[in-house]
Structures are given as C-alpha cells and as structure tokens.
Coordinates of C-alpha atoms in Angstrom, one line a residue:
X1 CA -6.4 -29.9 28.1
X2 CA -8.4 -30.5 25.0
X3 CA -10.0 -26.9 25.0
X4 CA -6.9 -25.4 24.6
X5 CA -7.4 -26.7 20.9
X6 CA -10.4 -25.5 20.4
X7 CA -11.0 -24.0 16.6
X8 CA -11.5 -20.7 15.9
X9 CA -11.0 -21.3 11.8
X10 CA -9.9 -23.4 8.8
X11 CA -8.1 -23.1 5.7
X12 CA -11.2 -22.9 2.8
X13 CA -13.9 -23.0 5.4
X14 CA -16.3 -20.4 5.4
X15 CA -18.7 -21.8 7.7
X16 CA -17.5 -21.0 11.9
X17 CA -15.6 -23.5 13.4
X18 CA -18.2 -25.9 15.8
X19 CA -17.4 -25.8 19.8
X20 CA -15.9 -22.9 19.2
X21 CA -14.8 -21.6 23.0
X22 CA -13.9 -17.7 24.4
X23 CA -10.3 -18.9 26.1
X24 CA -7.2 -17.0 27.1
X25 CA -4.9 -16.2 24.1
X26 CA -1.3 -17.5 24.5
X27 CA 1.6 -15.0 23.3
X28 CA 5.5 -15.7 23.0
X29 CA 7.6 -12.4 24.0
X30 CA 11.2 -12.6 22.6
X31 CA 13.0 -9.8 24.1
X32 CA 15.9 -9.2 22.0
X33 CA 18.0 -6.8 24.4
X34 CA 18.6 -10.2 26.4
X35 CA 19.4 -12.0 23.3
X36 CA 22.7 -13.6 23.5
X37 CA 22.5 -15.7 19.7
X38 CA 23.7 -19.1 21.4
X39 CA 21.3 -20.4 19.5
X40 CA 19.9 -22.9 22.3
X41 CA 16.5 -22.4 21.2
X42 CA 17.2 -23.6 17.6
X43 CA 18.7 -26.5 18.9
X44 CA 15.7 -27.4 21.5
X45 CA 13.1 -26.5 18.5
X46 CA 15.2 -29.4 16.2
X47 CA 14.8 -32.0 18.9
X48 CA 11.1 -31.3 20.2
X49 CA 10.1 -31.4 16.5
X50 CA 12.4 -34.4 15.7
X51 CA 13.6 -32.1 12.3
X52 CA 16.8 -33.9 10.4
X53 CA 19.8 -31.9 10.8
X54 CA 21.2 -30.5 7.5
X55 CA 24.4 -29.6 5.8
X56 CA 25.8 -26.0 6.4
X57 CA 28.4 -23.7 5.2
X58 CA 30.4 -21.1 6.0
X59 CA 28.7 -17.6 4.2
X60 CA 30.4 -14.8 6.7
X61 CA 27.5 -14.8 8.7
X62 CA 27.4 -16.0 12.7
X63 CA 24.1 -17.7 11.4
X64 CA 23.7 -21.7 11.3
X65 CA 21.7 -21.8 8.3
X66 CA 21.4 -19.3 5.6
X67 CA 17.3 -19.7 5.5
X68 CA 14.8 -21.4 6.8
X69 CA 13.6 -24.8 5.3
X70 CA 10.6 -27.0 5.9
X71 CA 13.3 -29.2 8.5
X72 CA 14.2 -25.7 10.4
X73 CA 11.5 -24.0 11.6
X74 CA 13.3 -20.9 13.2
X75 CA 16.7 -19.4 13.0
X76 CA 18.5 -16.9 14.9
X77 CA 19.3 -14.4 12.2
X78 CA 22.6 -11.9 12.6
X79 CA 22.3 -9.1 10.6
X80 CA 25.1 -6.7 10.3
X81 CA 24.3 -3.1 10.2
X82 CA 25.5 0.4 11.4
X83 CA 23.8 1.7 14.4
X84 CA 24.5 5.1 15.3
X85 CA 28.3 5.3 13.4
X86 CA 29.0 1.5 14.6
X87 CA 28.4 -1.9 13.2
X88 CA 26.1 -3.6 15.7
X89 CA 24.6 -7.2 15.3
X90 CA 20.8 -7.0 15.1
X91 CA 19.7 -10.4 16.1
X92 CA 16.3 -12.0 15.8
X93 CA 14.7 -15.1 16.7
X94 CA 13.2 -15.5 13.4
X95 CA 10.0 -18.4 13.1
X96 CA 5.9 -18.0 12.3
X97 CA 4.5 -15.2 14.2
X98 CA 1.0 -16.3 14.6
X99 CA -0.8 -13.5 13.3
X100 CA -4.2 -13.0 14.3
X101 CA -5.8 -12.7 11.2
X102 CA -3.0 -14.9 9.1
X103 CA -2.6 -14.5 5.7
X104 CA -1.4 -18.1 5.0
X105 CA -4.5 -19.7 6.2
X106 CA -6.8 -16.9 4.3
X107 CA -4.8 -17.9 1.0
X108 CA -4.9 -21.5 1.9
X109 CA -7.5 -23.3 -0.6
X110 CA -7.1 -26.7 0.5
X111 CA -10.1 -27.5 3.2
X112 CA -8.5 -28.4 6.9
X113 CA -4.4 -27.9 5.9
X114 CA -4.3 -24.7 8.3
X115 CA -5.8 -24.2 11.4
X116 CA -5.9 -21.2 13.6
X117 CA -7.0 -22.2 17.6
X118 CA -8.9 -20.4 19.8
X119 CA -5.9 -19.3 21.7
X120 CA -4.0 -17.6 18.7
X121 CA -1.9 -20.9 17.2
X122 CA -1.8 -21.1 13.5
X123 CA -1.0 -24.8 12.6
X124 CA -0.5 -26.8 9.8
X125 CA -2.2 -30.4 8.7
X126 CA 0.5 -31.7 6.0
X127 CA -2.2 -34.6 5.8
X128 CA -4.9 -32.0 4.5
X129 CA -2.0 -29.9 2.2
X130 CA -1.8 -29.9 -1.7
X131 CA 1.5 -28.1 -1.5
X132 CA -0.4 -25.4 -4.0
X133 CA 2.6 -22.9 -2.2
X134 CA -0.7 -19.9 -1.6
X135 CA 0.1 -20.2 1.8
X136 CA 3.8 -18.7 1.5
X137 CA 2.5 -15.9 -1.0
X138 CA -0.1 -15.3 1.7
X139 CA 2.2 -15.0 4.2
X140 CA 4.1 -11.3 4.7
X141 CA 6.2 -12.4 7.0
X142 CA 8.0 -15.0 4.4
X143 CA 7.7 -18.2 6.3
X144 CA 6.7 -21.4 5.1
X145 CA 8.5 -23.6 3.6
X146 CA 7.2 -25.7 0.7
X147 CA 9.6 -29.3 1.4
X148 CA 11.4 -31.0 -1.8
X149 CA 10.9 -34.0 -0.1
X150 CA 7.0 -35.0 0.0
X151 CA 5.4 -31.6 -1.0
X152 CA 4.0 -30.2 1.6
X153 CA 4.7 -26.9 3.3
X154 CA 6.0 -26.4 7.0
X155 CA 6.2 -23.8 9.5
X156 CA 6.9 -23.3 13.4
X157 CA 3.6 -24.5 14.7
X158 CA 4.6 -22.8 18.3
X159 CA 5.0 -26.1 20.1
X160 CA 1.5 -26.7 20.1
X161 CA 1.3 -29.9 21.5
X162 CA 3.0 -28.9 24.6
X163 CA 1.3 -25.7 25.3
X164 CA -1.7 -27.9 24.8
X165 CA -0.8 -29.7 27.7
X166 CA 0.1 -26.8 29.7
X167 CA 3.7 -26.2 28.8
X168 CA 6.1 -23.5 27.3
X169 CA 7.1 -23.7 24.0
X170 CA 10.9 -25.6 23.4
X171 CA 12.7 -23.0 22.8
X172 CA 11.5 -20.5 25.9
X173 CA 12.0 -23.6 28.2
X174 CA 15.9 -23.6 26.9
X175 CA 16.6 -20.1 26.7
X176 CA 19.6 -19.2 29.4
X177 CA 18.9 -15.4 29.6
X178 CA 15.1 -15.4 29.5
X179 CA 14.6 -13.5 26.0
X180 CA 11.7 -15.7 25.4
X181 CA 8.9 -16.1 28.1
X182 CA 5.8 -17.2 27.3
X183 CA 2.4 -17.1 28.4
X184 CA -1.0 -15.0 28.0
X185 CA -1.1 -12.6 25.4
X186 CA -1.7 -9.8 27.5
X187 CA 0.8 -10.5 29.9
X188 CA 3.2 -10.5 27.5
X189 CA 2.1 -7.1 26.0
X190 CA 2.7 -5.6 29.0
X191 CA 5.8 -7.7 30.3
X192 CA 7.0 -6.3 26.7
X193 CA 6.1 -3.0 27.3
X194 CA 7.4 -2.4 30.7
X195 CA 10.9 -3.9 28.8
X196 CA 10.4 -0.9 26.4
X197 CA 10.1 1.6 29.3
X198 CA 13.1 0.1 30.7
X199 CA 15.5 0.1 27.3
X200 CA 14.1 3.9 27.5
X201 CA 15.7 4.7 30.4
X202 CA 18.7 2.9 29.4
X203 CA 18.8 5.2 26.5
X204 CA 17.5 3.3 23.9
X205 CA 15.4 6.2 23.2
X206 CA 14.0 4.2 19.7
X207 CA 13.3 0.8 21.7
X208 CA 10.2 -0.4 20.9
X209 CA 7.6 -3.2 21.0
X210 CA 6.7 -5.4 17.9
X211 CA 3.2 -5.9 17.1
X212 CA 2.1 -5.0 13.8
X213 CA -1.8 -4.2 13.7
X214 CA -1.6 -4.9 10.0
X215 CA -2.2 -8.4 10.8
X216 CA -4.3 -8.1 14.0
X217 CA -1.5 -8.4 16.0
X218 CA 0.7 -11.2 16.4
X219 CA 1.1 -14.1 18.9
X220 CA 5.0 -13.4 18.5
X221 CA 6.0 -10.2 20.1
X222 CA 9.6 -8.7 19.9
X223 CA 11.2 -6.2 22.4
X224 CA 14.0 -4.1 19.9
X225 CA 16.0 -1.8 20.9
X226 CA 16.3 -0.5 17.9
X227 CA 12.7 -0.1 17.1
X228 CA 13.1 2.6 14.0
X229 CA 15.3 -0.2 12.6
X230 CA 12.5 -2.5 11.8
X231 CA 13.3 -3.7 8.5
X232 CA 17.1 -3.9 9.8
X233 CA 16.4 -6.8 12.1
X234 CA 15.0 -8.6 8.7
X235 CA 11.2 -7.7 9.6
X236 CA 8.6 -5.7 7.7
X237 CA 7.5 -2.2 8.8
X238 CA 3.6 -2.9 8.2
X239 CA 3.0 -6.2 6.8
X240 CA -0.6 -6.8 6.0
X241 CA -2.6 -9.6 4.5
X242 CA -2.9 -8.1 0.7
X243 CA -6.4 -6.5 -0.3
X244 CA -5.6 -8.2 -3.7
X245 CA -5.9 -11.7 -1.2
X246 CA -9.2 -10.6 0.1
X247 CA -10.4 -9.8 -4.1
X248 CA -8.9 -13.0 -4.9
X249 CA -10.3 -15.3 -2.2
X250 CA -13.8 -14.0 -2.9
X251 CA -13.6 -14.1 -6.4
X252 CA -12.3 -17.7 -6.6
X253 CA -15.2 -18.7 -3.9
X254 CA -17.9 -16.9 -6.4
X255 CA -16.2 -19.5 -9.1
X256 CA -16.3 -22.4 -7.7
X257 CA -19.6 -22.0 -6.4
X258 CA -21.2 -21.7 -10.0
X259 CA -18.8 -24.1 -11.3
X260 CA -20.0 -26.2 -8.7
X261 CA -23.6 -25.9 -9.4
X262 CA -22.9 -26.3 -13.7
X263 CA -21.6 -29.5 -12.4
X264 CA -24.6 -30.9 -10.3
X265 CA -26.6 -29.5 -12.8
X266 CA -25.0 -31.4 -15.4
X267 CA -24.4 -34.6 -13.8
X268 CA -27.9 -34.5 -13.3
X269 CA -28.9 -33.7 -17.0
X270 CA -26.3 -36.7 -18.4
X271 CA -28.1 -39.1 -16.0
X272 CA -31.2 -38.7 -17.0
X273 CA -30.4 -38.4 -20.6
X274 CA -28.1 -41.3 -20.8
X275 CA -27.6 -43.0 -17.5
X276 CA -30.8 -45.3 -18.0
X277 CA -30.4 -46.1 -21.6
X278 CA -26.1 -47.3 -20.5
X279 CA -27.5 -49.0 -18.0
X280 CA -29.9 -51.2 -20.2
X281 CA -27.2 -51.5 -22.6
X282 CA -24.7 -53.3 -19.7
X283 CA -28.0 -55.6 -18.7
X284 CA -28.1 -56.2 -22.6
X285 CA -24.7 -57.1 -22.9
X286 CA -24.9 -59.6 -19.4
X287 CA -27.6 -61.7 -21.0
X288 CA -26.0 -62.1 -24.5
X289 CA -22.6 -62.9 -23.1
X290 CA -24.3 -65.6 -20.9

C-alpha cells in the first residue's frame, strides 16, 4: 500500500514533495478515562521497534522510566496531583503527536532526516540526520531524543510501517481496555468527541478533547477528563511552532542562498584565474619527473 507513504514534505526542502497524493489522514485517539496504566502498550511499542530494554530505578513514581530516550519512544506518565480536594493519578500515554504543521521537521536543516506523509505521519531518516538537536528545540511538545550512542535523534514514528500495510499501530493492537483506537482522523475526532459528551454526562463537567490548533492539530488526540487540567497531565495548554522558528528558518535560507552563490561565484573566479596555469604546472612537473 505504497500510497499510504506518499510525501507531503521534507526536512530543508522547500520545493513540494513529487507524487504528492489527496489520501485519508490517519489519527490515533487515546482516551484516557479508559486508561488503566498497565503499560501493555509500552511493552508492544519496545518489541515492534525492537528498542533495547534499559536499566530503571525506583523514583516514587508508578512510571517505568523517568523520561523518554531515543530507545523508549513512549511512556505512560503518572502524575500525582489534587483533583477537586483529592490526589488523583493523571495518566497519559506520552509519545510524538504528529502535529500537522510539525515544528521538528520546520527546524530540521538536514535535507530528507524528517518526513511528514500525506496521511499525517511525521518520521525520521537517522540515515539523513546530523544530530544538529533543532529538531527537539522545534518541537513544543519535548520529544525527540538525541541518542548517546550514534548521534542521531529518535521519536515514535506511529508504527508507520504497519499502518502502511493497513494495520493499527502496536500499541492500540495491545491495549486491553480500548483507550487507543486508531483509524481516520475524522473518525477519531468524533469517536473523541462523542467520549467527551459522554464523560459530561458522567459528570466530568471539564472533560475535554485534545487537539491544539496551535500546531494544526495533531494526529494524536487525547480524551481527558480533566480537560482544564492540561498542563497537569504533563501537556502544554497552546503549544505552537515559535514565530522566532519561522524568522529563523527564513533568515538562515536567505544566508545560505547568497553564501551559496559567493561560492559558485568564486569557484568560478579561482578556476579561471589559477586552475589552467596549476594544471600546466602538474603537466610540467610529469614530463620533468620522467
């Protein structure tokens, strides 16, 4: 199912991605109310991905790691707060959100290390990346990891092989409770929403569904029952890809340009200065040494 993967852009390419196809975006909906934090799904991403297990500790927290890393890719986060006079666990299912407009990929200045699809996955090419680390400033969301091991920065690239081949993501195909379903970004929305309506009626008067605009919208949506609790559940109210980015990204493309044309023009300049007279030197130097 190749046009799944069809491009819609590239780190440090300006120009429009070729074949570029109008397809059905794909959405993951983690609905946290169903949330048990068995932590299944960090367990199926580890073994889809084949990502080294690594040493944890003990740091009061029902959490496996402390952070994510460039070898875990999502983690169920427990944050303890008080809800309404009680302490409550605030759980979330913490990994890339696939913005639509993605900040890490609009920072990126390495040609081809990020990718964003035509159905809304943002993926990285470790071949392609210069481990610069403009990606993780780029990112508001505080996601990729730059790896001590080789260099290179990784993220949750939503399963994309499988859902390239028409299949759900690892971790929805693990979950027990069905927190995460997956499947067309405006099914979810509206799965999502009629969640919401539900919790409402429940009264969870503040539930809400995830979905900042700041970014375009994401391809990870959360159902919270907390919804005026945001930042509580460890995510940002609006996160937006920085003006300073856009003032950066241009300004840096206006620089290399002319750099890039002082150069040709002075390659150009030293070849025709010099390059003949080095050349007759070398010829010089063949004859005499034979």
């Amino acid at each position: 199912m190749a046009n799944t993967l069809s491009v819609q852009q590239i780190s440090a390419t300006p120009t429009p991605a070729p074949n570029q196809r109008r397809l059905d975006q794909v959405a993951k909906l983690v609905d946290v109310s169903r949330c048990i934090g068995c932590k299944g799904c960090e367990v199926a991403c580890k073994e889809w991905n084949d990502l080294p297990p690594e040493e944890t500790h003990n740091f009061g927290s029902y959490q496996s790691h402390q952070d994510l890393s460039a070898d875990t890719w999502m983690l169920m986060r427990f944050n303890e707060v008080e809800v309404d006079g009680d302490l409550r666990w605030l759980i979330l299912k913490d990994q890339c959100m696939h913005c639509q407009e993605p900040g890490c990929l609009m920072a990126c200045p390495a040609p081809g290390a990020i990718v964003q699809y035509a159905n809304g996955i943002v993926d990285f090419n470790q071949d392609a990346c210069i481990g610069c680390g403009y990606c993780i400033t780029g990112c508001p969301f505080d996601i990729p990891r730059l790896s001590q091991r080789n260099g290179r920065v990784y993220k949750c690239n939503l399963c994309v092989d499988r859902v390239s081949n028409g299949l759900e993501p690892a971790c929805a195909k693990t979950c027990p409770t069905g927190a995460i379903q997956f499947g067309s970004l405006d099914d979810m929305v509206q799965v999502g929403t009629g969640q919401v309506e539900r919790l409402h009626d429940r009264g969870f008067r503040n539930a809400a569904l995830y979905n900042p605009e700041g970014v375009g919208g994401t391809h990870v949506l959360y159902v919270l029952p907390h919804g005026d609790q945001v930042e509580a559940y460890g995510l940002p109210a609006n996160p937006t890809v920085g003006g300073s980015l856009q003032v950066w990204k241009g300004l840096l493309k206006r620089i290399g340009g002319l750099l890039m044309g002082f150069s040709v023009v002075g390659t150009v300049l030293h070849y025709l200065a010099f390059g003949p007279h080095w050349a007759e030197a070398e010829e010089r130097k063949e004859e005499d040494g034979s």
